[in-house]
Amino acid sequence: MTAYGNSCSPGSEKNIKITATGDCLKSGLYELFAGFRQIDNFTNAAGEIVSISRDENFLAANAIILNKFSSGHFRKLEIHPDTIIFDNTICSRSNAQCYRSDFTFPVLSYSQTHENLLGFTGRYKHLFPAGSLLYPAKSPVQDSAVQKALFNEFEKALSLFRDHYFDGIRAFRGRGLGLTPSGDDFIAGVLYGTHCLEAIKREDFSGIRNKTFEIAKGKNLFSNNMLQMALEARYFKRLKDFLLALFYPGTTNPEQAFRQLIATGHTSGADLLAGFFAVVLANVGEQNPITFTKIWYFCKNLRNEKYINIIRELF
């Protein structure tokens, strides 16, 4: 196969260039699965998703960023180690930036981690979007019976985490509306949070993480791919930027990074972050690697200064 620099071979889109790719693009044939205004998603026979966009905010382990983008223009992708074929147009990957989806948590004590997370919630709780699991004290849509019913289900799921972690995962699985339901976003955040706990506790939580993934995955391809990335500790750019701001102060603007993350999906970014905060905060000072005896205080009353102080006393 002939390479053509970083521009594409003669074809329908001569000026298309690959500007960046994720570090977990699997070779093979992909067909258009779902297209949106800023991003198209392609899937292979195994149900694995690859996305293309022009916006670098969509960088992820399984993403391709182009210099120009028109939703629905390409119907097929064929990924090779050195080239990517968009329909019949061949593009070289040789000069494309490779986005690294890994993240290394710093060496922190429980108390430092606890202070970092609660300090963040104190500074930015006014930005927590109503209707997300970061702000569960307010029903998402007050005049919607469907939303109220879903919210009640989330409350039940959260309460299960106190003593029955895996039952809680089952209760969250597939709950909610949207491309990736809020319950699945929350579980993805829990999976990412266990990687953080591993770095803090120097313990292997892979058994718990693998069982969580097996319980959580279902028929939603978007959710399954998101959960797989969380299982493998592959962080999409908006989440990675936020974690850099949170754990490495001064590297990036924390409010901007947070706003970018919660702008992901309708409430997906916020719901994912709720799961991350919940599993890490609930674990501080506990013997069991995954116990949630204090999570309800955190999730139910996060916007209330009184309860923030109670949480501080509990920890």
Coordinates of C-alpha atoms in Angstrom, one line a residue:
M1 CA 0.0 0.0 0.0
T2 CA 1.4 3.4 -1.0
A3 CA 1.7 6.2 1.6
Y4 CA 1.0 9.8 0.6
G5 CA 2.7 11.9 3.3
N6 CA 0.2 13.1 5.9
S7 CA -2.3 14.1 3.2
C8 CA -4.6 11.6 1.5
S9 CA -4.3 9.8 -1.7
P10 CA -6.2 11.1 -4.8
G11 CA -9.8 10.6 -4.1
S12 CA -12.9 12.3 -3.0
E13 CA -11.2 14.3 -0.2
K14 CA -7.7 15.2 -1.4
N15 CA -7.1 17.8 1.3
I16 CA -8.1 15.6 4.3
K17 CA -5.3 15.1 6.8
I18 CA -5.1 13.1 10.0
T19 CA -3.9 15.4 12.7
A20 CA -4.2 13.1 15.7
T21 CA -5.1 9.5 16.6
G22 CA -5.7 7.7 19.8
D23 CA -3.3 5.1 21.2
C24 CA -5.8 2.2 21.0
L25 CA -7.0 2.1 17.4
K26 CA -7.4 -1.5 16.5
S27 CA -6.8 -2.5 12.9
G28 CA -9.7 -3.7 10.8
L29 CA -12.8 -2.6 9.0
Y30 CA -15.4 -0.2 10.6
E31 CA -18.8 0.9 9.3
L32 CA -20.6 4.1 10.2
F33 CA -22.8 3.4 13.3
A34 CA -24.0 6.8 14.5
G35 CA -23.3 10.3 13.3
F36 CA -23.7 13.6 15.1
R37 CA -23.0 17.3 14.3
Q38 CA -19.4 17.2 15.6
I39 CA -18.5 13.5 15.7
D40 CA -19.1 10.3 13.7
N41 CA -18.9 6.8 15.3
F42 CA -17.9 3.7 13.5
T43 CA -18.1 0.1 14.7
N44 CA -16.4 -3.2 13.8
A45 CA -17.9 -6.7 13.9
A46 CA -16.9 -7.0 17.6
G47 CA -18.9 -3.9 18.5
E48 CA -15.8 -1.8 19.2
I49 CA -16.2 1.9 18.4
V50 CA -13.9 4.3 16.6
S51 CA -14.8 8.0 16.4
I52 CA -13.8 10.8 14.0
S53 CA -14.0 14.5 14.5
R54 CA -12.3 17.8 13.8
D55 CA -12.5 18.9 17.5
E56 CA -9.5 17.9 19.6
N57 CA -11.7 18.0 22.7
F58 CA -13.0 14.6 21.4
L59 CA -9.5 13.0 21.6
A60 CA -9.6 9.6 23.2
A61 CA -7.9 6.2 22.9
N62 CA -10.2 5.2 20.1
A63 CA -10.5 8.6 18.3
I64 CA -9.2 10.0 15.0
I65 CA -9.0 13.8 14.5
L66 CA -9.1 15.2 11.0
N67 CA -8.3 18.7 9.7
K68 CA -11.8 18.9 8.3
F69 CA -15.0 17.1 9.1
S70 CA -18.4 16.7 7.7
S71 CA -20.8 14.5 9.6
G72 CA -21.9 11.4 7.7
H73 CA -19.5 12.0 4.8
F74 CA -17.6 8.7 5.2
R75 CA -19.3 5.4 5.4
K76 CA -16.4 3.1 6.1
L77 CA -13.0 3.1 7.8
E78 CA -10.2 0.7 7.3
I79 CA -7.5 1.0 9.9
H80 CA -3.9 -0.2 9.3
P81 CA -0.8 0.5 11.4
D82 CA 0.5 3.1 8.9
T83 CA -2.6 4.3 7.1
I84 CA -6.3 4.8 7.5
I85 CA -8.7 4.4 4.5
F86 CA -11.7 6.6 4.6
D87 CA -14.0 5.0 2.0
N88 CA -11.6 4.9 -0.9
T89 CA -9.3 7.7 0.3
I90 CA -6.0 6.6 1.8
C91 CA -4.4 8.7 4.5
S92 CA -1.0 8.2 6.1
R93 CA -0.6 8.2 9.9
S94 CA 3.1 9.1 9.8
N95 CA 2.9 12.7 10.9
A96 CA -0.2 12.5 13.1
Q97 CA 0.0 13.2 16.8
C98 CA -0.6 10.2 18.9
Y99 CA -2.8 11.0 21.9
R100 CA -1.7 9.1 25.0
S101 CA -4.7 8.0 27.0
D102 CA -2.8 6.9 30.2
F103 CA -2.7 8.9 33.4
T104 CA -0.4 8.5 36.4
F105 CA -1.8 9.5 39.7
P106 CA 0.7 11.1 42.0
V107 CA 1.9 9.6 45.3
L108 CA -0.7 10.9 47.7
S109 CA -1.9 9.9 51.2
Y110 CA -5.6 9.3 52.0
S111 CA -5.7 12.7 53.8
Q112 CA -4.2 14.5 50.8
T113 CA -6.6 12.9 48.4
H114 CA -9.5 13.6 50.6
E115 CA -8.6 17.3 51.0
N116 CA -8.1 17.6 47.2
L117 CA -11.5 16.2 46.3
L118 CA -13.5 17.9 49.1
G119 CA -11.6 21.2 48.4
F120 CA -12.7 20.9 44.7
T121 CA -16.3 20.2 45.6
G122 CA -16.3 23.2 47.9
R123 CA -14.9 25.6 45.2
Y124 CA -17.0 24.4 42.3
K125 CA -20.2 22.9 43.7
H126 CA -22.1 25.9 42.2
L127 CA -21.3 24.5 38.7
F128 CA -22.7 21.0 39.4
P129 CA -25.5 20.6 36.8
A130 CA -29.0 20.0 38.0
G131 CA -30.3 16.7 36.7
S132 CA -26.9 15.0 37.1
L133 CA -25.7 12.6 39.8
L134 CA -23.4 15.3 41.1
Y135 CA -26.5 17.1 42.2
P136 CA -28.9 14.4 43.3
A137 CA -30.6 16.5 45.9
K138 CA -32.7 18.1 43.2
S139 CA -34.9 16.1 40.9
P140 CA -33.7 16.5 37.3
V141 CA -37.1 17.7 35.9
Q142 CA -39.6 18.6 38.6
D143 CA -42.7 18.3 36.3
S144 CA -41.7 15.0 34.6
A145 CA -43.0 11.8 36.1
V146 CA -40.5 9.7 34.1
Q147 CA -37.6 11.7 35.4
K148 CA -38.9 11.6 38.9
A149 CA -39.2 7.8 38.7
L150 CA -35.7 7.5 37.4
F151 CA -34.3 9.8 40.1
N152 CA -36.0 7.6 42.8
E153 CA -34.3 4.6 41.2
F154 CA -30.9 6.3 41.4
E155 CA -31.6 7.1 45.1
K156 CA -32.2 3.4 45.7
A157 CA -29.1 2.4 43.8
L158 CA -26.9 4.8 45.7
S159 CA -28.3 3.5 49.0
L160 CA -27.4 -0.1 48.1
F161 CA -23.7 1.0 47.9
R162 CA -23.6 1.3 51.7
D163 CA -23.4 -2.4 52.2
H164 CA -24.0 -4.2 48.9
Y165 CA -21.6 -2.9 46.3
F166 CA -22.3 -5.3 43.4
D167 CA -26.0 -5.0 44.0
G168 CA -25.6 -1.3 43.6
I169 CA -23.8 -1.8 40.3
R170 CA -26.7 -3.9 39.1
A171 CA -29.1 -1.2 40.2
F172 CA -27.2 1.5 38.3
R173 CA -26.7 -0.6 35.1
G174 CA -28.6 0.9 32.2
R175 CA -30.6 3.3 34.3
G176 CA -31.4 6.7 32.9
L177 CA -31.8 8.4 29.6
G178 CA -29.4 9.4 26.8
L179 CA -26.8 7.9 24.6
T180 CA -25.0 6.5 27.6
P181 CA -27.5 6.3 30.5
S182 CA -26.5 8.1 33.7
G183 CA -26.2 4.9 35.6
D184 CA -23.6 3.6 33.1
D185 CA -21.7 6.8 33.3
F186 CA -21.6 6.6 37.0
I187 CA -20.2 3.0 36.9
A188 CA -17.5 4.2 34.4
G189 CA -16.6 6.8 37.0
V190 CA -16.4 4.1 39.7
L191 CA -14.1 2.0 37.4
Y192 CA -11.8 5.0 36.9
G193 CA -11.9 5.7 40.6
T194 CA -10.6 2.2 41.5
H195 CA -7.5 3.0 39.4
C196 CA -7.0 6.0 41.6
L197 CA -7.5 3.9 44.7
E198 CA -4.9 1.4 43.4
A199 CA -2.3 4.2 43.2
I200 CA -3.2 5.5 46.7
K201 CA -3.4 2.1 48.5
R202 CA -0.8 0.2 46.4
E203 CA -3.2 -2.7 46.1
D204 CA -4.6 -4.6 43.2
F205 CA -8.3 -4.1 42.7
S206 CA -8.4 -5.7 39.3
G207 CA -10.7 -8.6 40.5
I208 CA -13.3 -6.1 41.8
R209 CA -12.9 -4.0 38.6
N210 CA -13.3 -7.0 36.3
K211 CA -16.4 -8.2 38.1
T212 CA -17.9 -4.7 38.0
F213 CA -17.4 -4.5 34.3
E214 CA -18.9 -8.0 33.7
I215 CA -22.0 -6.9 35.7
A216 CA -22.3 -3.5 34.1
K217 CA -21.9 -4.3 30.4
G218 CA -25.1 -4.8 28.4
K219 CA -26.4 -4.2 24.9
N220 CA -25.6 -0.5 24.6
L221 CA -22.5 -0.3 22.4
F222 CA -21.6 3.2 23.5
S223 CA -21.9 2.2 27.2
N224 CA -19.9 -1.0 26.7
N225 CA -17.1 0.9 24.9
M226 CA -17.0 3.6 27.6
L227 CA -16.9 0.9 30.3
Q228 CA -14.1 -1.0 28.5
M229 CA -12.0 2.2 28.3
A230 CA -12.6 2.8 32.0
L231 CA -11.7 -0.8 32.8
E232 CA -8.4 -0.4 30.9
A233 CA -7.6 3.0 32.5
R234 CA -7.8 4.8 29.1
Y235 CA -8.7 8.4 29.8
F236 CA -10.4 10.6 27.2
K237 CA -8.9 14.1 26.9
R238 CA -11.5 16.0 28.8
L239 CA -11.3 13.6 31.8
K240 CA -7.5 13.6 31.6
D241 CA -7.4 17.4 31.6
F242 CA -9.6 17.5 34.6
L243 CA -7.5 15.0 36.5
L244 CA -4.4 16.9 35.7
A245 CA -6.0 20.0 37.2
L246 CA -7.1 18.1 40.2
F247 CA -4.0 16.1 41.1
Y248 CA -1.3 18.3 39.5
P249 CA -2.3 21.9 40.5
G250 CA -0.9 24.5 38.1
T251 CA -0.8 22.3 35.0
T252 CA -4.1 23.5 33.6
N253 CA -7.0 25.7 34.6
P254 CA -9.2 23.7 36.9
E255 CA -12.5 25.6 36.3
Q256 CA -12.1 25.4 32.5
A257 CA -11.2 21.7 32.7
F258 CA -14.2 21.0 34.9
R259 CA -16.5 23.0 32.6
Q260 CA -15.2 21.0 29.6
L261 CA -15.8 17.7 31.4
I262 CA -19.4 18.4 32.5
A263 CA -20.1 19.7 28.9
T264 CA -19.6 16.1 27.7
G265 CA -23.0 14.7 26.7
H266 CA -26.1 15.9 28.4
T267 CA -24.9 15.0 31.9
S268 CA -22.5 12.2 31.1
G269 CA -19.3 14.0 32.2
A270 CA -20.9 15.0 35.5
D271 CA -22.4 11.5 36.1
L272 CA -19.0 9.9 35.5
L273 CA -17.4 12.3 37.9
A274 CA -20.0 11.5 40.5
G275 CA -18.9 7.8 40.4
F276 CA -15.3 8.7 40.5
F277 CA -15.7 11.0 43.6
A278 CA -18.0 8.5 45.3
V279 CA -15.7 5.5 45.2
V280 CA -12.6 7.5 46.2
L281 CA -14.2 9.6 48.9
A282 CA -16.2 6.7 50.4
N283 CA -13.0 4.7 50.6
V284 CA -10.9 7.1 52.7
G285 CA -10.0 5.4 55.9
E286 CA -11.9 2.2 55.3
Q287 CA -10.5 -1.3 55.5
N288 CA -12.6 -2.9 52.8
P289 CA -11.2 -1.7 49.3
I290 CA -14.8 -0.9 48.2
T291 CA -17.1 0.2 51.0
F292 CA -19.7 2.9 50.6
T293 CA -21.0 3.5 54.2
K294 CA -20.4 7.2 53.8
I295 CA -21.3 7.7 50.1
W296 CA -24.9 8.7 50.7
Y297 CA -23.9 11.7 52.8
F298 CA -21.6 12.8 49.9
C299 CA -24.0 12.2 47.1
K300 CA -27.2 13.4 48.7
N301 CA -25.9 16.6 50.3
L302 CA -22.9 17.7 48.3
R303 CA -24.1 21.2 47.8
N304 CA -24.9 21.8 51.5
E305 CA -22.0 23.3 53.6
K306 CA -23.5 21.7 56.7
Y307 CA -23.0 18.2 55.3
I308 CA -19.6 19.0 53.8
N309 CA -18.5 19.7 57.4
I310 CA -20.2 16.5 58.6
I311 CA -18.3 14.6 56.0
R312 CA -15.0 16.2 57.2
E313 CA -15.8 15.1 60.7
L314 CA -16.7 11.5 59.6
F315 CA -13.4 11.1 57.8

